[in-house]
PDB file of C-alpha atoms in Angstrom:
ATOM      1  CA  MET H  35       7.139  12.577 -21.623  1.00 39.00           C
ATOM      2  CA  ALA H  36       6.305  10.562 -24.729  1.00 39.00           C
ATOM      3  CA  THR H  37       8.207   7.419 -25.627  1.00 39.00           C
ATOM      4  CA  ALA H  38      11.033   7.830 -28.170  1.00 38.00           C
ATOM      5  CA  ALA H  39      10.336   6.180 -31.507  1.00 37.00           C
ATOM      6  CA  ALA H  40      12.924   4.883 -33.966  1.00 37.00           C
ATOM      7  CA  SER H  41      13.190   6.921 -37.143  1.00 39.00           C
ATOM      8  CA  SER H  42      13.103   3.741 -39.233  1.00 38.00           C
ATOM      9  CA  ALA H  43      12.673   0.004 -38.775  1.00 38.00           C
ATOM     10  CA  SER H  44      16.433  -0.533 -39.071  1.00 39.00           C
ATOM     11  CA  GLU H  45      17.412   2.012 -36.461  1.00 41.00           C
ATOM     12  CA  PRO H  46      17.615   1.024 -32.780  1.00 42.00           C
ATOM     13  CA  GLU H  47      15.253   2.527 -30.268  1.00 43.00           C
ATOM     14  CA  ALA H  48      16.450   5.855 -28.958  1.00 43.00           C
ATOM     15  CA  GLU H  49      18.214   5.817 -25.615  1.00 43.00           C
ATOM     16  CA  PRO H  50      16.235   7.402 -22.749  1.00 41.00           C
ATOM     17  CA  LYS H  51      17.199  10.978 -22.123  1.00 40.00           C
ATOM     18  CA  SER H  52      16.836  13.044 -19.025  1.00 41.00           C
ATOM     19  CA  GLY H  53      17.455  16.601 -18.071  1.00 42.00           C
ATOM     20  CA  PRO H  54      15.667  19.775 -16.978  1.00 42.00           C
ATOM     21  CA  LYS H  55      12.868  20.803 -19.326  1.00 43.00           C
ATOM     22  CA  ALA H  56      12.962  24.470 -18.304  1.00 44.00           C
ATOM     23  CA  ASP H  57      14.353  26.809 -15.690  1.00 46.00           C
ATOM     24  CA  GLY H  58      12.947  26.321 -12.230  1.00 46.00           C
ATOM     25  CA  GLU H  59      12.489  22.543 -12.544  1.00 46.00           C
ATOM     26  CA  GLU H  60      15.582  21.515 -10.594  1.00 50.00           C
ATOM     27  CA  ASP H  61      13.444  19.741  -7.988  1.00 51.00           C
ATOM     28  CA  GLU H  62      11.779  17.593 -10.643  1.00 47.00           C
ATOM     29  CA  VAL H  63      15.134  16.631 -12.159  1.00 43.00           C
ATOM     30  CA  LYS H  64      16.550  15.805  -8.741  1.00 49.00           C
ATOM     31  CA  ALA H  65      13.539  13.619  -7.958  1.00 46.00           C
ATOM     32  CA  ALA H  66      13.975  11.777 -11.256  1.00 44.00           C
ATOM     33  CA  ARG H  67      17.648  11.148 -10.518  1.00 45.00           C
ATOM     34  CA  THR H  68      16.771   9.812  -7.103  1.00 45.00           C
ATOM     35  CA  ARG H  69      14.226   7.418  -8.594  1.00 41.00           C
ATOM     36  CA  ARG H  70      16.793   6.102 -11.073  1.00 39.00           C
ATOM     37  CA  LYS H  71      19.240   5.465  -8.256  1.00 41.00           C
ATOM     38  CA  VAL H  72      16.667   3.605  -6.184  1.00 37.00           C
ATOM     39  CA  LEU H  73      15.967   1.322  -9.128  1.00 36.00           C
ATOM     40  CA  SER H  74      19.554   0.081  -8.988  1.00 37.00           C
ATOM     41  CA  ARG H  75      19.123  -0.981  -5.384  1.00 41.00           C
ATOM     42  CA  ALA H  76      17.974  -4.242  -3.844  1.00 35.00           C
ATOM     43  CA  VAL H  77      14.599  -2.766  -2.898  1.00 37.00           C
ATOM     44  CA  ALA H  78      13.783  -1.624  -6.430  1.00 38.00           C
ATOM     45  CA  ALA H  79      10.740  -3.860  -6.700  1.00 40.00           C
ATOM     46  CA  ALA H  80       9.294  -2.574  -3.442  1.00 37.00           C
ATOM     47  CA  THR H  81       9.862   1.030  -4.443  1.00 35.00           C
ATOM     48  CA  TYR H  82       8.202   0.427  -7.804  1.00 38.00           C
ATOM     49  CA  LYS H  83       5.079  -0.941  -6.164  1.00 39.00           C
ATOM     50  CA  THR H  84       4.915   1.849  -3.587  1.00 37.00           C
ATOM     51  CA  MET H  85       5.352   4.649  -6.117  1.00 39.00           C
ATOM     52  CA  GLY H  86       3.027   3.090  -8.661  1.00 42.00           C
ATOM     53  CA  PRO H  87       3.395   1.844 -12.232  1.00 43.00           C
ATOM     54  CA  GLY H  88       3.086   5.273 -13.796  1.00 42.00           C
ATOM     55  CA  TRP H  89       6.252   6.892 -12.525  1.00 36.00           C
ATOM     56  CA  ASP H  90       8.662   4.941 -14.701  1.00 41.00           C
ATOM     57  CA  GLN H  91       7.180   6.542 -17.766  1.00 39.00           C
ATOM     58  CA  GLN H  92       9.100   9.646 -16.817  1.00 40.00           C
ATOM     59  CA  GLU H  93      12.280   7.699 -17.461  1.00 38.00           C
ATOM     60  CA  GLU H  94      11.415   7.008 -21.111  1.00 38.00           C
ATOM     61  CA  GLY H  95      12.744   8.925 -24.100  1.00 41.00           C
ATOM     62  CA  VAL H  96      11.060  11.601 -26.148  1.00 39.00           C
ATOM     63  CA  SER H  97       9.373  11.661 -29.520  1.00 42.00           C
ATOM     64  CA  GLU H  98      10.347  13.735 -32.503  1.00 42.00           C
ATOM     65  CA  SER H  99       7.496  16.102 -31.680  1.00 42.00           C
ATOM     66  CA  ASP H 100       9.361  17.043 -28.541  1.00 45.00           C
ATOM     67  CA  GLY H 101      12.368  18.288 -30.546  1.00 43.00           C
ATOM     68  CA  ASP H 102      13.077  21.501 -28.659  1.00 46.00           C
ATOM     69  CA  GLU H 103      12.701  19.828 -25.305  1.00 43.00           C
ATOM     70  CA  TYR H 104      14.889  16.937 -26.400  1.00 37.00           C
ATOM     71  CA  ALA H 105      17.611  19.302 -27.633  1.00 41.00           C
ATOM     72  CA  MET H 106      17.590  21.118 -24.301  1.00 40.00           C
ATOM     73  CA  ALA H 107      17.944  17.824 -22.427  1.00 40.00           C
ATOM     74  CA  SER H 108      20.769  16.717 -24.717  1.00 41.00           C
ATOM     75  CA  SER H 109      22.680  19.953 -24.320  1.00 43.00           C
ATOM     76  CA  ALA H 110      22.400  19.655 -20.549  1.00 43.00           C
ATOM     77  CA  GLU H 111      24.407  16.404 -20.647  1.00 45.00           C
ATOM     78  CA  SER H 112      27.845  17.941 -20.915  1.00 44.00           C
ATOM     79  CA  SER H 113      29.621  14.653 -20.247  1.00 50.00           C
ATOM     80  CA  PRO H 114      28.650  10.953 -19.909  1.00 50.00           C
ATOM     81  CA  GLY H 115      29.842  10.839 -16.317  1.00 54.00           C
ATOM     82  CA  GLU H 116      28.181  14.009 -15.079  1.00 53.00           C
ATOM     83  CA  TYR H 117      25.119  12.348 -13.587  1.00 54.00           C
ATOM     84  CA  GLU H 118      27.212   9.544 -12.144  1.00 55.00           C
ATOM     85  CA  TRP H 119      29.311  12.150 -10.333  1.00 56.00           C
ATOM     86  CA  GLU H 120      26.184  13.866  -9.075  1.00 59.00           C
ATOM     87  CA  TYR H 121      24.797  10.525  -7.878  1.00 62.00           C
ATOM     88  CA  ASP H 122      27.978   9.847  -5.925  1.00 78.00           C
ATOM     89  CA  GLU H 123      27.832  13.284  -4.370  1.00 82.00           C
ATOM     90  CA  GLU H 124      24.209  12.831  -3.353  1.00 84.00           C
ATOM     91  CA  GLU H 125      24.877   9.351  -2.002  1.00 85.00           C
ATOM     92  CA  GLU H 126      27.757  10.643   0.094  1.00 87.00           C
ATOM     93  CA  LYS H 127      25.522  13.376   1.448  1.00 90.00           C
ATOM     94  CA  ASN H 128      22.845  10.819   2.352  1.00 88.00           C
ATOM     95  CA  GLN H 129      25.376   8.561   4.056  1.00 91.00           C
ATOM     96  CA  LEU H 130      26.606  11.440   6.206  1.00 93.00           C
ATOM     97  CA  GLU H 131      23.033  12.261   7.154  1.00 93.00           C
ATOM     98  CA  ILE H 132      22.377   8.596   8.011  1.00 93.00           C
ATOM     99  CA  GLU H 133      25.406   8.588  10.312  1.00 93.00           C
ATOM    100  CA  ARG H 134      24.199  11.789  11.955  1.00 95.00           C
ATOM    101  CA  LEU H 135      20.723  10.354  12.532  1.00 95.00           C
ATOM    102  CA  GLU H 136      22.124   7.107  13.936  1.00 94.00           C
ATOM    103  CA  GLU H 137      24.292   9.076  16.329  1.00 94.00           C
ATOM    104  CA  GLN H 138      21.329  11.208  17.357  1.00 95.00           C
ATOM    105  CA  LEU H 139      19.268   8.090  18.114  1.00 95.00           C
ATOM    106  CA  SER H 140      22.109   6.655  20.180  1.00 94.00           C
ATOM    107  CA  ILE H 141      21.744   9.760  22.348  1.00 95.00           C
ATOM    108  CA  ASN H 142      17.949   9.987  22.340  1.00 95.00           C
ATOM    109  CA  VAL H 143      16.161   6.834  21.199  1.00 95.00           C
ATOM    110  CA  TYR H 144      12.771   8.527  21.694  1.00 96.00           C
ATOM    111  CA  ASP H 145      13.265  11.060  18.907  1.00 95.00           C
ATOM    112  CA  TYR H 146      10.291  10.112  16.722  1.00 96.00           C
ATOM    113  CA  ASN H 147      11.130  12.296  13.732  1.00 96.00           C
ATOM    114  CA  CYS H 148      14.705  11.049  13.761  1.00 96.00           C
ATOM    115  CA  HIS H 149      13.449   7.469  13.397  1.00 96.00           C
ATOM    116  CA  VAL H 150      11.221   8.451  10.484  1.00 96.00           C
ATOM    117  CA  ASP H 151      14.009  10.323   8.693  1.00 96.00           C
ATOM    118  CA  LEU H 152      16.464   7.459   9.168  1.00 96.00           C
ATOM    119  CA  ILE H 153      14.026   4.915   7.734  1.00 96.00           C
ATOM    120  CA  ARG H 154      13.335   7.150   4.760  1.00 95.00           C
ATOM    121  CA  LEU H 155      17.023   7.604   3.925  1.00 94.00           C
ATOM    122  CA  LEU H 156      17.969   3.967   4.452  1.00 94.00           C
ATOM    123  CA  ARG H 157      15.128   2.928   2.167  1.00 93.00           C
ATOM    124  CA  LEU H 158      16.233   5.456  -0.430  1.00 90.00           C
ATOM    125  CA  GLU H 159      19.776   4.101  -0.312  1.00 89.00           C
ATOM    126  CA  GLY H 160      18.612   0.499  -0.620  1.00 88.00           C
ATOM    127  CA  GLU H 161      20.063  -0.521   2.754  1.00 87.00           C
ATOM    128  CA  LEU H 162      17.778  -3.541   3.110  1.00 86.00           C
ATOM    129  CA  THR H 163      19.182  -4.994   6.316  1.00 89.00           C
ATOM    130  CA  LYS H 164      19.566  -1.623   8.001  1.00 93.00           C
ATOM    131  CA  VAL H 165      16.107  -0.379   7.089  1.00 94.00           C
ATOM    132  CA  ARG H 166      14.589  -3.556   8.543  1.00 93.00           C
ATOM    133  CA  MET H 167      16.522  -3.030  11.764  1.00 95.00           C
ATOM    134  CA  ALA H 168      15.543   0.652  11.895  1.00 96.00           C
ATOM    135  CA  ARG H 169      11.875  -0.176  11.423  1.00 96.00           C
ATOM    136  CA  GLN H 170      12.039  -2.911  14.031  1.00 95.00           C
ATOM    137  CA  LYS H 171      13.659  -0.596  16.575  1.00 96.00           C
ATOM    138  CA  MET H 172      11.110   2.129  15.980  1.00 96.00           C
ATOM    139  CA  SER H 173       8.189  -0.316  16.234  1.00 95.00           C
ATOM    140  CA  GLU H 174       9.468  -1.480  19.623  1.00 94.00           C
ATOM    141  CA  ILE H 175       9.261   2.080  20.966  1.00 95.00           C
ATOM    142  CA  PHE H 176       6.375   3.683  19.086  1.00 94.00           C
ATOM    143  CA  PRO H 177       3.174   2.446  17.474  1.00 92.00           C
ATOM    144  CA  LEU H 178       3.741   2.999  13.758  1.00 94.00           C
ATOM    145  CA  THR H 179       1.301   4.983  11.671  1.00 93.00           C
ATOM    146  CA  GLU H 180      -0.806   3.384   8.962  1.00 93.00           C
ATOM    147  CA  GLU H 181       1.454   4.923   6.320  1.00 94.00           C
ATOM    148  CA  LEU H 182       4.645   3.552   7.890  1.00 95.00           C
ATOM    149  CA  TRP H 183       3.150   0.090   8.314  1.00 96.00           C
ATOM    150  CA  LEU H 184       1.824  -0.103   4.764  1.00 95.00           C
ATOM    151  CA  GLU H 185       5.161   1.022   3.336  1.00 95.00           C
ATOM    152  CA  TRP H 186       6.985  -1.627   5.381  1.00 95.00           C
ATOM    153  CA  LEU H 187       4.489  -4.332   4.458  1.00 95.00           C
ATOM    154  CA  HIS H 188       4.589  -3.458   0.754  1.00 94.00           C
ATOM    155  CA  ASP H 189       8.382  -3.659   0.761  1.00 93.00           C
ATOM    156  CA  GLU H 190       8.428  -7.055   2.450  1.00 93.00           C
ATOM    157  CA  ILE H 191       5.615  -8.426   0.260  1.00 92.00           C
ATOM    158  CA  SER H 192       7.478  -7.395  -2.881  1.00 88.00           C
ATOM    159  CA  MET H 193      10.590  -9.270  -1.759  1.00 86.00           C
ATOM    160  CA  ALA H 194       8.901 -12.395  -0.338  1.00 84.00           C
ATOM    161  CA  GLN H 195       9.805 -15.416  -2.466  1.00 78.00           C
ATOM    162  CA  ASP H 196       9.055 -18.606  -0.558  1.00 73.00           C
ATOM    163  CA  GLY H 197       7.004 -20.055   2.274  1.00 71.00           C
ATOM    164  CA  LEU H 198       9.379 -18.850   4.966  1.00 78.00           C
ATOM    165  CA  ASP H 199       9.193 -15.307   3.613  1.00 86.00           C
ATOM    166  CA  ARG H 200       5.395 -15.533   3.611  1.00 90.00           C
ATOM    167  CA  GLU H 201       5.386 -16.549   7.274  1.00 91.00           C
ATOM    168  CA  HIS H 202       7.608 -13.563   8.013  1.00 92.00           C
ATOM    169  CA  VAL H 203       5.103 -11.264   6.299  1.00 95.00           C
ATOM    170  CA  TYR H 204       2.240 -12.867   8.238  1.00 95.00           C
ATOM    171  CA  ASP H 205       4.099 -12.131  11.484  1.00 95.00           C
ATOM    172  CA  LEU H 206       4.579  -8.550  10.349  1.00 95.00           C
ATOM    173  CA  PHE H 207       0.863  -8.182   9.625  1.00 96.00           C
ATOM    174  CA  GLU H 208       0.080  -9.500  13.100  1.00 95.00           C
ATOM    175  CA  LYS H 209       2.243  -6.781  14.633  1.00 95.00           C
ATOM    176  CA  ALA H 210       0.667  -4.142  12.393  1.00 95.00           C
ATOM    177  CA  VAL H 211      -2.941  -4.930  13.291  1.00 94.00           C
ATOM    178  CA  LYS H 212      -2.058  -4.702  16.977  1.00 91.00           C
ATOM    179  CA  ASP H 213      -0.749  -1.141  16.639  1.00 89.00           C
ATOM    180  CA  TYR H 214      -3.921   0.460  15.300  1.00 81.00           C
ATOM    181  CA  ILE H 215      -7.483  -0.440  14.439  1.00 86.00           C
ATOM    182  CA  CYS H 216      -6.882   0.127  10.744  1.00 93.00           C
ATOM    183  CA  PRO H 217      -9.264  -1.132   8.024  1.00 94.00           C
ATOM    184  CA  ASN H 218      -6.704  -0.616   5.257  1.00 95.00           C
ATOM    185  CA  ILE H 219      -4.108  -2.827   6.940  1.00 96.00           C
ATOM    186  CA  TRP H 220      -6.691  -5.537   7.614  1.00 96.00           C
ATOM    187  CA  LEU H 221      -7.760  -5.384   3.969  1.00 95.00           C
ATOM    188  CA  GLU H 222      -4.137  -5.775   2.843  1.00 96.00           C
ATOM    189  CA  TYR H 223      -3.772  -8.714   5.243  1.00 96.00           C
ATOM    190  CA  GLY H 224      -6.825 -10.464   3.859  1.00 95.00           C
ATOM    191  CA  GLN H 225      -5.812  -9.937   0.255  1.00 94.00           C
ATOM    192  CA  TYR H 226      -2.257 -11.094   0.925  1.00 95.00           C
ATOM    193  CA  SER H 227      -3.452 -14.252   2.680  1.00 94.00           C
ATOM    194  CA  VAL H 228      -5.431 -15.192  -0.438  1.00 92.00           C
ATOM    195  CA  GLY H 229      -2.093 -15.595  -2.221  1.00 90.00           C
ATOM    196  CA  GLY H 230      -1.194 -18.440   0.152  1.00 89.00           C
ATOM    197  CA  ILE H 231      -4.337 -20.465  -0.472  1.00 87.00           C
ATOM    198  CA  GLY H 232      -2.308 -23.149  -2.237  1.00 82.00           C
ATOM    199  CA  GLN H 233      -0.267 -23.867   0.884  1.00 85.00           C
ATOM    200  CA  LYS H 234      -1.238 -26.308   3.595  1.00 87.00           C
ATOM    201  CA  GLY H 235      -4.037 -24.794   5.660  1.00 89.00           C
ATOM    202  CA  GLY H 236      -4.197 -21.847   3.254  1.00 89.00           C
ATOM    203  CA  LEU H 237      -7.989 -21.794   2.931  1.00 90.00           C
ATOM    204  CA  GLU H 238      -8.492 -21.827   6.686  1.00 92.00           C
ATOM    205  CA  LYS H 239      -5.892 -19.065   7.028  1.00 94.00           C
ATOM    206  CA  VAL H 240      -7.751 -16.783   4.609  1.00 95.00           C
ATOM    207  CA  ARG H 241     -11.080 -17.276   6.326  1.00 93.00           C
ATOM    208  CA  SER H 242      -9.513 -16.776   9.736  1.00 95.00           C
ATOM    209  CA  VAL H 243      -7.931 -13.480   8.689  1.00 96.00           C
ATOM    210  CA  PHE H 244     -11.130 -12.167   7.126  1.00 96.00           C
ATOM    211  CA  GLU H 245     -13.263 -13.180  10.106  1.00 95.00           C
ATOM    212  CA  ARG H 246     -10.877 -11.447  12.493  1.00 96.00           C
ATOM    213  CA  ALA H 247     -10.870  -8.410  10.218  1.00 95.00           C
ATOM    214  CA  LEU H 248     -14.667  -8.236  10.289  1.00 95.00           C
ATOM    215  CA  SER H 249     -14.648  -8.570  14.078  1.00 94.00           C
ATOM    216  CA  SER H 250     -12.117  -5.752  14.342  1.00 93.00           C
ATOM    217  CA  VAL H 251     -13.208  -3.240  11.683  1.00 92.00           C
ATOM    218  CA  GLY H 252     -16.229  -4.733   9.941  1.00 91.00           C
ATOM    219  CA  LEU H 253     -18.448  -2.152  11.654  1.00 88.00           C
ATOM    220  CA  HIS H 254     -16.368   0.762  10.382  1.00 90.00           C
ATOM    221  CA  MET H 255     -19.045   2.826   8.644  1.00 86.00           C
ATOM    222  CA  THR H 256     -16.896   4.348   5.901  1.00 86.00           C
ATOM    223  CA  LYS H 257     -14.259   1.658   5.273  1.00 90.00           C
ATOM    224  CA  GLY H 258     -15.835  -1.587   6.455  1.00 90.00           C
ATOM    225  CA  LEU H 259     -17.558  -2.114   3.120  1.00 91.00           C
ATOM    226  CA  ALA H 260     -14.291  -2.978   1.330  1.00 93.00           C
ATOM    227  CA  LEU H 261     -13.582  -5.833   3.743  1.00 94.00           C
ATOM    228  CA  TRP H 262     -17.031  -7.350   3.374  1.00 94.00           C
ATOM    229  CA  GLU H 263     -16.774  -7.167  -0.398  1.00 93.00           C
ATOM    230  CA  ALA H 264     -13.283  -8.689  -0.476  1.00 94.00           C
ATOM    231  CA  TYR H 265     -14.367 -11.588   1.743  1.00 93.00           C
ATOM    232  CA  ARG H 266     -17.494 -12.191  -0.337  1.00 90.00           C
ATOM    233  CA  GLU H 267     -15.560 -12.113  -3.596  1.00 88.00           C
ATOM    234  CA  PHE H 268     -13.102 -14.640  -2.216  1.00 90.00           C
ATOM    235  CA  GLU H 269     -15.843 -17.048  -1.177  1.00 87.00           C
ATOM    236  CA  SER H 270     -17.627 -16.584  -4.499  1.00 84.00           C
ATOM    237  CA  ALA H 271     -14.437 -17.418  -6.386  1.00 83.00           C
ATOM    238  CA  ILE H 272     -14.007 -20.786  -4.655  1.00 79.00           C
ATOM    239  CA  VAL H 273     -17.672 -21.524  -4.198  1.00 62.00           C
ATOM    240  CA  GLU H 274     -18.992 -25.058  -4.467  1.00 60.00           C
ATOM    241  CA  ALA H 275     -22.595 -26.142  -4.194  1.00 47.00           C
ATOM    242  CA  ALA H 276     -22.104 -26.837  -0.495  1.00 50.00           C
ATOM    243  CA  ARG H 277     -20.547 -23.399   0.030  1.00 66.00           C
ATOM    244  CA  LEU H 278     -23.344 -21.250  -1.409  1.00 78.00           C
ATOM    245  CA  GLU H 279     -24.755 -20.729   2.062  1.00 79.00           C
ATOM    246  CA  LYS H 280     -21.464 -19.137   3.115  1.00 81.00           C
ATOM    247  CA  VAL H 281     -21.925 -16.362   0.556  1.00 86.00           C
ATOM    248  CA  HIS H 282     -25.578 -15.943   1.566  1.00 88.00           C
ATOM    249  CA  SER H 283     -24.465 -15.657   5.177  1.00 87.00           C
ATOM    250  CA  LEU H 284     -21.900 -12.956   4.376  1.00 91.00           C
ATOM    251  CA  PHE H 285     -24.463 -10.899   2.459  1.00 91.00           C
ATOM    252  CA  ARG H 286     -26.976 -11.157   5.289  1.00 91.00           C
ATOM    253  CA  ARG H 287     -24.452 -10.306   7.997  1.00 92.00           C
ATOM    254  CA  GLN H 288     -23.273  -7.257   6.066  1.00 92.00           C
ATOM    255  CA  LEU H 289     -26.768  -5.976   5.318  1.00 92.00           C
ATOM    256  CA  ALA H 290     -27.590  -5.947   9.043  1.00 91.00           C
ATOM    257  CA  ILE H 291     -24.827  -3.391   9.689  1.00 91.00           C
ATOM    258  CA  PRO H 292     -25.084   0.362   8.943  1.00 89.00           C
ATOM    259  CA  LEU H 293     -22.410   0.837   6.270  1.00 90.00           C
ATOM    260  CA  TYR H 294     -21.973   3.281   3.423  1.00 87.00           C
ATOM    261  CA  ASP H 295     -23.399   2.150   0.047  1.00 89.00           C
ATOM    262  CA  MET H 296     -25.753  -0.343   1.664  1.00 89.00           C
ATOM    263  CA  GLU H 297     -28.248   0.103  -1.156  1.00 92.00           C
ATOM    264  CA  ALA H 298     -25.687  -1.090  -3.706  1.00 93.00           C
ATOM    265  CA  THR H 299     -24.947  -4.189  -1.618  1.00 93.00           C
ATOM    266  CA  PHE H 300     -28.652  -4.987  -1.315  1.00 92.00           C
ATOM    267  CA  ALA H 301     -29.102  -4.632  -5.077  1.00 93.00           C
ATOM    268  CA  GLU H 302     -26.091  -6.897  -5.646  1.00 92.00           C
ATOM    269  CA  TYR H 303     -27.557  -9.514  -3.320  1.00 90.00           C
ATOM    270  CA  GLU H 304     -30.895  -9.412  -5.146  1.00 89.00           C
ATOM    271  CA  GLU H 305     -29.144  -9.944  -8.465  1.00 89.00           C
ATOM    272  CA  TRP H 306     -26.862 -12.694  -7.160  1.00 88.00           C
ATOM    273  CA  SER H 307     -29.442 -14.724  -5.246  1.00 86.00           C
ATOM    274  CA  GLU H 308     -31.553 -17.153  -7.210  1.00 81.00           C
ATOM    275  CA  ASP H 309     -34.170 -17.125  -4.463  1.00 83.00           C
ATOM    276  CA  PRO H 310     -36.178 -14.203  -3.065  1.00 89.00           C
ATOM    277  CA  ILE H 311     -34.490 -12.461  -0.152  1.00 90.00           C
ATOM    278  CA  PRO H 312     -36.127 -13.546   3.133  1.00 88.00           C
ATOM    279  CA  ASP H 313     -38.317 -11.023   4.946  1.00 90.00           C
ATOM    280  CA  SER H 314     -36.118 -11.216   8.065  1.00 90.00           C
ATOM    281  CA  VAL H 315     -33.093 -10.097   6.031  1.00 89.00           C
ATOM    282  CA  ILE H 316     -35.061  -7.216   4.514  1.00 92.00           C
ATOM    283  CA  GLN H 317     -36.225  -6.104   7.953  1.00 91.00           C
ATOM    284  CA  ASN H 318     -32.681  -6.121   9.330  1.00 92.00           C
ATOM    285  CA  TYR H 319     -31.507  -4.236   6.260  1.00 91.00           C
ATOM    286  CA  ASN H 320     -34.154  -1.533   6.695  1.00 92.00           C
ATOM    287  CA  LYS H 321     -33.253  -1.090  10.368  1.00 92.00           C
ATOM    288  CA  ALA H 322     -29.556  -0.769   9.519  1.00 91.00           C
ATOM    289  CA  LEU H 323     -30.409   1.716   6.758  1.00 90.00           C
ATOM    290  CA  GLN H 324     -32.304   3.877   9.240  1.00 90.00           C
ATOM    291  CA  GLN H 325     -29.367   3.760  11.640  1.00 90.00           C
ATOM    292  CA  LEU H 326     -27.032   4.793   8.819  1.00 88.00           C
ATOM    293  CA  GLU H 327     -29.095   7.899   8.110  1.00 88.00           C
ATOM    294  CA  LYS H 328     -28.876   8.860  11.796  1.00 87.00           C
ATOM    295  CA  TYR H 329     -25.115   8.328  11.965  1.00 83.00           C
ATOM    296  CA  LYS H 330     -24.180   9.965   8.657  1.00 81.00           C
ATOM    297  CA  PRO H 331     -24.191  13.592   9.881  1.00 83.00           C
ATOM    298  CA  TYR H 332     -21.783  12.717  12.683  1.00 80.00           C
ATOM    299  CA  GLU H 333     -19.447  10.803  10.357  1.00 78.00           C
ATOM    300  CA  GLU H 334     -19.457  13.650   7.842  1.00 76.00           C
ATOM    301  CA  ALA H 335     -18.716  16.143  10.624  1.00 76.00           C
ATOM    302  CA  LEU H 336     -15.699  14.060  11.674  1.00 76.00           C
ATOM    303  CA  VAL H 337     -14.373  13.956   8.120  1.00 69.00           C
ATOM    304  CA  LYS H 338     -14.560  17.754   7.826  1.00 72.00           C
ATOM    305  CA  LYS H 339     -12.443  18.252  10.966  1.00 63.00           C
TER     306      LYS H 339
END
């Protein structure tokens, strides 16, 4: 929906409007109301990051060109307190469902779907302490999926404010990487650790995380590339004359492994390096490229399943 514009320089900006655009869009309106409610909660920042920067545009007003649609939205607002009443009703419904799920888990703590539903509702209601406890309890019984871990990590990262919070997030990452061999979580870990480079031992921490990530998932044919690139970019950003060899080493290590888009990495290395690439590196690259061609059909078959 377009942003509302003032009719003149002296008039204030139009207040955001909301309401169903046409029959059959009740689900969209309900989703928008839910998002507005979440924004008023303590985990608003985490929700914003998870849902992405684009969603809030739906909360903006409308332009004059949307006159018919705007009139329909305005007529739907029969009273200023209507939505507030609907919010209260929905919140009460969610609280009853939370109580039901908690009772169900007290009877059967191994109900996987019940854990997932409880976490979702507690997060929606902004129950920060409770959602942390629910996630912790579930993680003690089940290995969490990549999606559940990333959602948890994104929430905690968004709310971390000081060094103690950062250590808490580091501990959470350590638990996450033990659950699954997951390139995306390792990549998040490496990128997050870069933010702590200004702390004592921060540089060593970043390199340690990236090296462990490469040992764990650096050989992943389809997703390992992102880790190598992130590590290389980090070293390039802090490079000193004495550290140039570190970047050379990362390029050479990566080019000896059969990974997707190897040709692009080789071309990047040629452009970056002031010296000709050694024959030994080219030979290792060609061998890895041949291996990649052999493995590709199997990887593509797995993706199709």
